[in-house]
Tab-separated table of C-alpha atoms in Angstrom:
chain	number	residue	atom	x	y	z
A	28	MET	CA	149.537	154.565	-50.356
A	29	ALA	CA	148.985	152.019	-47.588
A	30	PRO	CA	152.046	150.450	-45.935
A	31	ALA	CA	152.992	146.967	-47.095
A	32	ILE	CA	151.717	144.048	-45.028
A	33	THR	CA	154.458	141.886	-43.506
A	34	GLU	CA	154.605	138.832	-41.283
A	35	ALA	CA	155.425	141.110	-38.334
A	36	ASP	CA	152.078	142.904	-38.443
A	37	ARG	CA	149.796	142.248	-35.485
A	38	LEU	CA	146.811	140.031	-36.263
A	39	ARG	CA	143.643	142.120	-36.219
A	40	PRO	CA	140.934	140.143	-38.031
A	41	LEU	CA	137.928	142.230	-39.052
A	42	THR	CA	135.670	139.399	-40.233
A	43	PRO	CA	134.693	135.916	-39.016
A	44	TYR	CA	136.574	134.503	-42.011
A	45	GLY	CA	139.719	136.376	-41.013
A	46	SER	CA	139.276	135.227	-37.426
A	47	THR	CA	139.387	131.568	-38.476
A	48	LYS	CA	142.712	132.205	-40.208
A	49	ALA	CA	144.106	133.959	-37.139
A	50	ALA	CA	142.917	131.102	-34.924
A	51	GLY	CA	144.700	128.609	-37.157
A	52	GLU	CA	147.935	130.565	-36.875
A	53	MET	CA	147.594	130.706	-33.078
A	54	LEU	CA	147.076	126.954	-32.960
A	55	MET	CA	150.189	126.360	-35.070
A	56	SER	CA	152.169	128.681	-32.822
A	57	ALA	CA	151.064	126.680	-29.797
A	58	TYR	CA	152.110	123.384	-31.410
A	59	THR	CA	155.525	124.846	-32.202
A	60	ALA	CA	155.971	126.089	-28.639
A	61	SER	CA	154.645	122.923	-26.978
A	62	TYR	CA	156.011	120.173	-29.221
A	63	ASP	CA	158.769	121.853	-31.238
A	64	LEU	CA	156.745	121.111	-34.361
A	65	ARG	CA	157.703	123.271	-37.343
A	66	CYS	CA	154.564	124.923	-38.698
A	67	THR	CA	154.197	127.343	-41.592
A	68	ALA	CA	151.174	129.598	-42.009
A	69	VAL	CA	151.088	130.533	-45.678
A	70	ARG	CA	149.308	133.890	-45.946
A	71	LEU	CA	147.899	134.093	-49.451
A	72	THR	CA	146.731	137.156	-51.302
A	73	ASN	CA	144.078	136.842	-54.056
A	74	VAL	CA	144.663	133.552	-55.850
A	75	TYR	CA	143.713	133.202	-59.517
A	76	GLY	CA	144.469	130.767	-62.314
A	77	PRO	CA	143.051	127.709	-64.058
A	78	GLY	CA	140.162	125.787	-62.506
A	79	MET	CA	138.354	128.767	-60.988
A	80	GLN	CA	134.953	128.352	-62.642
A	81	ALA	CA	133.200	128.033	-59.272
A	82	LYS	CA	134.971	131.002	-57.682
A	83	ASP	CA	133.194	134.242	-56.904
A	84	SER	CA	136.255	136.413	-57.465
A	85	ILE	CA	136.912	139.408	-59.666
A	86	VAL	CA	138.801	137.436	-62.336
A	87	ALA	CA	136.178	134.675	-62.467
A	88	ARG	CA	133.358	137.230	-62.618
A	89	LEU	CA	135.023	139.074	-65.446
A	90	MET	CA	135.456	135.849	-67.396
A	91	ARG	CA	131.826	134.961	-66.726
A	92	ALA	CA	130.682	138.382	-67.893
A	93	ILE	CA	132.550	137.939	-71.169
A	94	ARG	CA	131.187	134.468	-71.836
A	95	LEU	CA	127.601	135.290	-70.829
A	96	GLY	CA	127.502	138.815	-72.206
A	97	GLY	CA	126.546	140.287	-68.839
A	98	LYS	CA	127.391	143.618	-67.278
A	99	PHE	CA	130.241	143.751	-64.796
A	100	GLU	CA	129.591	145.948	-61.771
A	101	ILE	CA	132.419	147.572	-59.845
A	102	TYR	CA	131.768	148.574	-56.262
A	103	GLY	CA	132.748	152.197	-55.801
A	104	ASP	CA	135.251	153.974	-58.021
A	105	GLY	CA	137.383	150.900	-58.781
A	106	ARG	CA	140.559	152.322	-57.301
A	107	GLN	CA	140.742	149.688	-54.557
A	108	VAL	CA	144.003	147.763	-54.931
A	109	ARG	CA	144.773	144.104	-54.278
A	110	ASP	CA	147.658	141.719	-54.846
A	111	TYR	CA	146.992	138.777	-57.199
A	112	VAL	CA	149.070	135.588	-57.079
A	113	HIS	CA	148.883	132.742	-59.597
A	114	VAL	CA	147.824	129.322	-58.328
A	115	SER	CA	151.008	127.715	-59.714
A	116	ASP	CA	153.075	130.074	-57.582
A	117	VAL	CA	150.915	129.172	-54.577
A	118	ILE	CA	151.549	125.451	-55.174
A	119	ALA	CA	155.301	126.113	-55.300
A	120	ALA	CA	155.070	127.967	-51.982
A	121	MET	CA	153.075	125.151	-50.370
A	122	ARG	CA	155.697	122.618	-51.427
A	123	LEU	CA	158.468	124.697	-49.904
A	124	GLY	CA	156.449	125.186	-46.738
A	125	LEU	CA	156.117	121.425	-46.376
A	126	THR	CA	159.694	120.454	-47.209
A	127	ASN	CA	162.035	123.357	-46.462
A	128	GLU	CA	163.202	123.766	-42.855
A	129	GLN	CA	163.704	127.506	-43.434
A	130	TRP	CA	159.939	127.909	-43.633
A	131	SER	CA	158.467	128.440	-40.204
A	132	GLY	CA	155.757	130.700	-38.819
A	133	PRO	CA	153.763	133.026	-41.058
A	134	VAL	CA	154.943	133.625	-44.631
A	135	VAL	CA	153.261	136.127	-46.952
A	136	ILE	CA	152.706	134.756	-50.456
A	137	GLY	CA	151.782	137.393	-52.995
A	138	ALA	CA	153.087	138.723	-56.276
A	139	GLY	CA	154.345	141.887	-54.596
A	140	ARG	CA	152.492	144.030	-57.114
A	141	SER	CA	149.082	145.467	-56.336
A	142	LEU	CA	146.525	146.357	-59.009
A	143	SER	CA	143.366	148.399	-58.830
A	144	VAL	CA	140.033	146.951	-59.924
A	145	LEU	CA	140.247	149.239	-62.955
A	146	ASP	CA	143.714	147.863	-63.735
A	147	VAL	CA	142.354	144.311	-63.582
A	148	VAL	CA	139.483	145.154	-65.931
A	149	ASP	CA	141.911	146.740	-68.405
A	150	ALA	CA	144.259	143.741	-68.232
A	151	VAL	CA	141.394	141.322	-68.905
A	152	ARG	CA	140.276	143.458	-71.852
A	153	ASP	CA	143.808	143.428	-73.270
A	154	VAL	CA	144.263	139.669	-72.911
A	155	THR	CA	140.806	138.620	-74.123
A	156	GLY	CA	140.112	141.353	-76.660
A	157	ALA	CA	136.616	141.605	-75.186
A	158	ASP	CA	134.682	144.845	-74.885
A	159	ILE	CA	133.424	144.341	-71.336
A	160	ASP	CA	130.330	146.320	-70.324
A	161	VAL	CA	131.256	147.854	-66.958
A	162	GLY	CA	129.135	149.813	-64.511
A	163	HIS	CA	129.707	151.270	-61.049
A	164	GLY	CA	127.631	150.557	-57.969
A	165	PRO	CA	127.821	151.745	-54.359
A	166	ALA	CA	131.047	151.119	-52.492
A	167	LYS	CA	131.003	148.334	-49.913
A	168	ALA	CA	130.986	149.522	-46.315
A	169	GLY	CA	134.206	148.744	-44.475
A	170	GLU	CA	136.128	147.600	-47.533
A	171	MET	CA	139.888	148.044	-47.291
A	172	PRO	CA	141.075	150.551	-49.889
A	173	ALA	CA	144.422	148.827	-50.411
A	174	VAL	CA	146.139	145.496	-49.820
A	175	ILE	CA	149.858	145.744	-50.506
A	176	VAL	CA	152.174	142.969	-49.355
A	177	ASP	CA	155.881	142.528	-48.793
A	178	ASN	CA	156.936	139.040	-49.966
A	179	SER	CA	160.612	139.436	-49.072
A	180	LYS	CA	160.573	136.724	-46.382
A	181	ALA	CA	159.332	134.147	-48.904
A	182	ARG	CA	161.870	135.305	-51.469
A	183	ALA	CA	164.688	134.989	-48.936
A	184	ALA	CA	163.518	131.425	-48.245
A	185	GLY	CA	163.742	130.397	-51.902
A	186	TRP	CA	160.354	131.299	-53.384
A	187	SER	CA	159.564	133.847	-56.053
A	188	PRO	CA	156.485	134.388	-58.237
A	189	GLN	CA	156.916	133.115	-61.794
A	190	PHE	CA	153.782	134.632	-63.317
A	191	THR	CA	152.978	138.269	-63.898
A	192	PHE	CA	149.265	138.977	-63.696
A	193	GLU	CA	149.046	139.462	-67.443
A	194	GLU	CA	150.881	136.205	-68.145
A	195	GLY	CA	148.598	134.319	-65.797
A	196	LEU	CA	145.501	135.754	-67.443
A	197	VAL	CA	146.481	134.222	-70.779
A	198	GLY	CA	146.026	130.703	-69.393
A	199	VAL	CA	142.879	131.672	-67.528
A	200	TRP	CA	141.247	133.019	-70.691
A	201	GLN	CA	142.376	130.034	-72.742
A	202	GLU	CA	140.512	127.758	-70.336
A	203	TRP	CA	137.405	129.944	-70.019
A	204	SER	CA	137.120	130.443	-73.749
A	205	GLN	CA	136.981	126.680	-74.318
A	206	ILE	CA	134.602	125.457	-71.611
A	207	ASP	CA	130.988	124.908	-72.596
A	208	HIS	CA	128.266	127.457	-71.937
A	209	GLU	CA	126.532	125.299	-69.321
A	210	ALA	CA	129.703	125.127	-67.236
A	211	VAL	CA	129.935	128.918	-67.262
A	212	LEU	CA	126.286	129.233	-66.241
A	213	ALA	CA	126.695	126.698	-63.450
A	214	GLY	CA	129.296	128.883	-61.772
A	215	SER	CA	127.485	132.174	-62.248
A	216	GLY	CA	124.949	131.841	-59.444
A	217	ALA	CA	122.774	134.349	-61.252
A	218	VAL	CA	122.821	135.414	-64.859
A	219	GLY	CA	122.582	139.024	-63.723
A	220	LEU	CA	126.208	138.804	-62.587
A	221	PRO	CA	126.637	140.465	-59.210
A	222	GLY	CA	129.345	143.057	-58.720
A	223	ALA	CA	133.059	142.764	-58.818
A	224	GLY	CA	133.456	141.739	-55.247
A	225	ALA	CA	136.349	143.959	-56.059
A	226	GLN	CA	138.527	142.366	-54.067
A	227	LYS	CA	138.572	138.687	-53.752
């Protein structure tokens, strides 16, 4: 099992997207050092919850597959693990980051529980009652096998996740099950439903 990611880990971005996040943290660090301005870099794991119809994430793709009757493709064996944090818990963290003087520098915000892609598929099946058609495609080159985070700094500063993944899925499915078919199609990009992205 991979070691848990903490705020003390050295920044080593592997993608342009990750580099923009690292650059933002460096800029905040410079403002703190130069102007004594308290800055908090909230490091989020995989955010899910209501209002994600336009997202290209594993939860959104699973919901889309159910509503459209498409096949859901998993990249590789599906044992890649990620941490999933509910958007309501993210909002609570953002509020604390803005208002609580204890919050300074990077703070990891995640549920503290990592699930495999297969675990996520099973949880969605349990919550929705849907028989999702799942297939496996080639693994993505360079994909991290595991993202496990330590959220103890955030907890010590007054934050804690209120939603388990399964609890959060209930609200997600309630919303997806009620939106009209055109709204689901609009977010799909292609009816063929690309793979799990396993890991967004």
